[in-house]
Amino acid sequence: MLENKITVQIGTYNANLQGHEGLPQNLVDWLQPSLTVSQFLGNTRTAPDIVAIGFQELLPLQLGLTGLSKAVMKSRDDLIRSQLESHAPNKEKYVLIAKAVYVGIALLVYGRDDGIAKHVSQVQTQWTGCGPGWMGNKGAVGVRFKVSAALTGQDDGTSETYTFINAHLTAHLNKLENRIEDYQHIVQTLLFPEPLDGSSPSSTTGQYSNIYNTTHLFFFGDLNFRIQAPVDMTRDQLEAKVRTEVGRNELRAYDQLSITRNEGKVLTNLREGDFWKFQCTYKYKLGHVDLYDTKRVPSWTDRILFMTVGDDPSDLSRSGITPLVYTPVPSYVASDHKPVMALLQIPSPRAIESGLAATPLLTSPPQYTNDPMWAQKRYIGKVLGWVIGWVWTLFWFVGAGNAVVGVCGSLMGMMGFAWWKTPRV
């Protein structure tokens, strides 16, 4: 911890369906910024207390739909943990607090074994899909847990709840309303069971809470919001502005996420660091560090937002959470997205007044009410995705890695079999 405050490092990366190949074997580019900042602030190099890594498009869609992600998740877990520990300045060890995966959206949350991991309880995971038929090609996964205030020396029985949400929203410039609907769907259907007695969560009560029922909320991923530039701004002019901080400061006025968030339509009440201080993270040509693909308008699609108890909903420019680092990782070239990482400093646990709940919680915006059909929608999407995924996988296998070839080959085979069975005269 820095100055008796918990530090949280968050990374988000659209891996472009690369699976095992989507993450380089050396994660030092992700980890070094946080170690450098901790040394500057605390005069000592200190590893983050919590590390949350979110992936989108982690593996080919047909494998994700069928749920064949176990091997990839294990390899990512092994790699991330080994890299965290090999680069930790004081040989800190990490434990996996929780992991959640749905189709290609994955989230792994780690805690330092010498500190926060010993004070974690009530770990929960959840998921939801907001693709066609509520399938999980788009959607979100979440992790929630409690941390005892004893971690920072307060032995009064209080605790704080941390909630991490990794999301992948609808793509394309003209699909802004779909992204707004995606967020609403996530808030209303990614629900965590409330505890029976304050000690252990249970789904038997029928009581569920949304993502806002927490002390600290972190929402990140490939959110797919684009730059809605004026019609008289050419693409070359826009890209020229992307490459200077002055130009990016101008472009943020056209950032769809900033506009709709300020209007209270999406990511309501959440805050964000100075995203315009780095170049747009999408869309790059594969294999290139700094070459945009002309097929898409450069945009800040990959984002990390946050809020905490005490944040004023009327002032989105301030937060009790301090962003220490917010930056992309340009060296990754296997995807058309650049990873983004943030190092956040969490405020010290608040003194709880007598008679109030032992866990301070955010107030959910009134427009978000739990969907009474949330469970049915989730499992309809899961079953539909499972059926489509296995059919797709079958054709992919028949086509030796190409589903189109598999479909054509199957059709030709059926036609040949029908011809062979036709009686000869």
Short mmCIF file of C-alpha atoms in Angstrom, two decimals, residues 35 46 51 85 165 167 175 218 347 363:
data_model
loop_
_atom_site.label_atom_id
_atom_site.label_comp_id
_atom_site.label_asym_id
_atom_site.label_seq_id
_atom_site.Cartn_x
_atom_site.Cartn_y
_atom_site.Cartn_z
CA LEU A 35 6.22 0.21 -10.10
CA THR A 46 5.82 -1.34 -4.27
CA VAL A 51 -4.45 -6.40 -10.11
CA GLU A 85 5.70 -12.14 -9.26
CA ILE A 165 -16.86 -5.23 -14.39
CA ALA A 167 -17.43 -5.41 -20.72
CA LYS A 175 -24.40 2.08 -33.08
CA PHE A 218 -14.56 -0.26 -11.62
CA PRO A 347 -9.18 6.38 -0.43
CA THR A 363 -26.59 4.69 -4.45
#
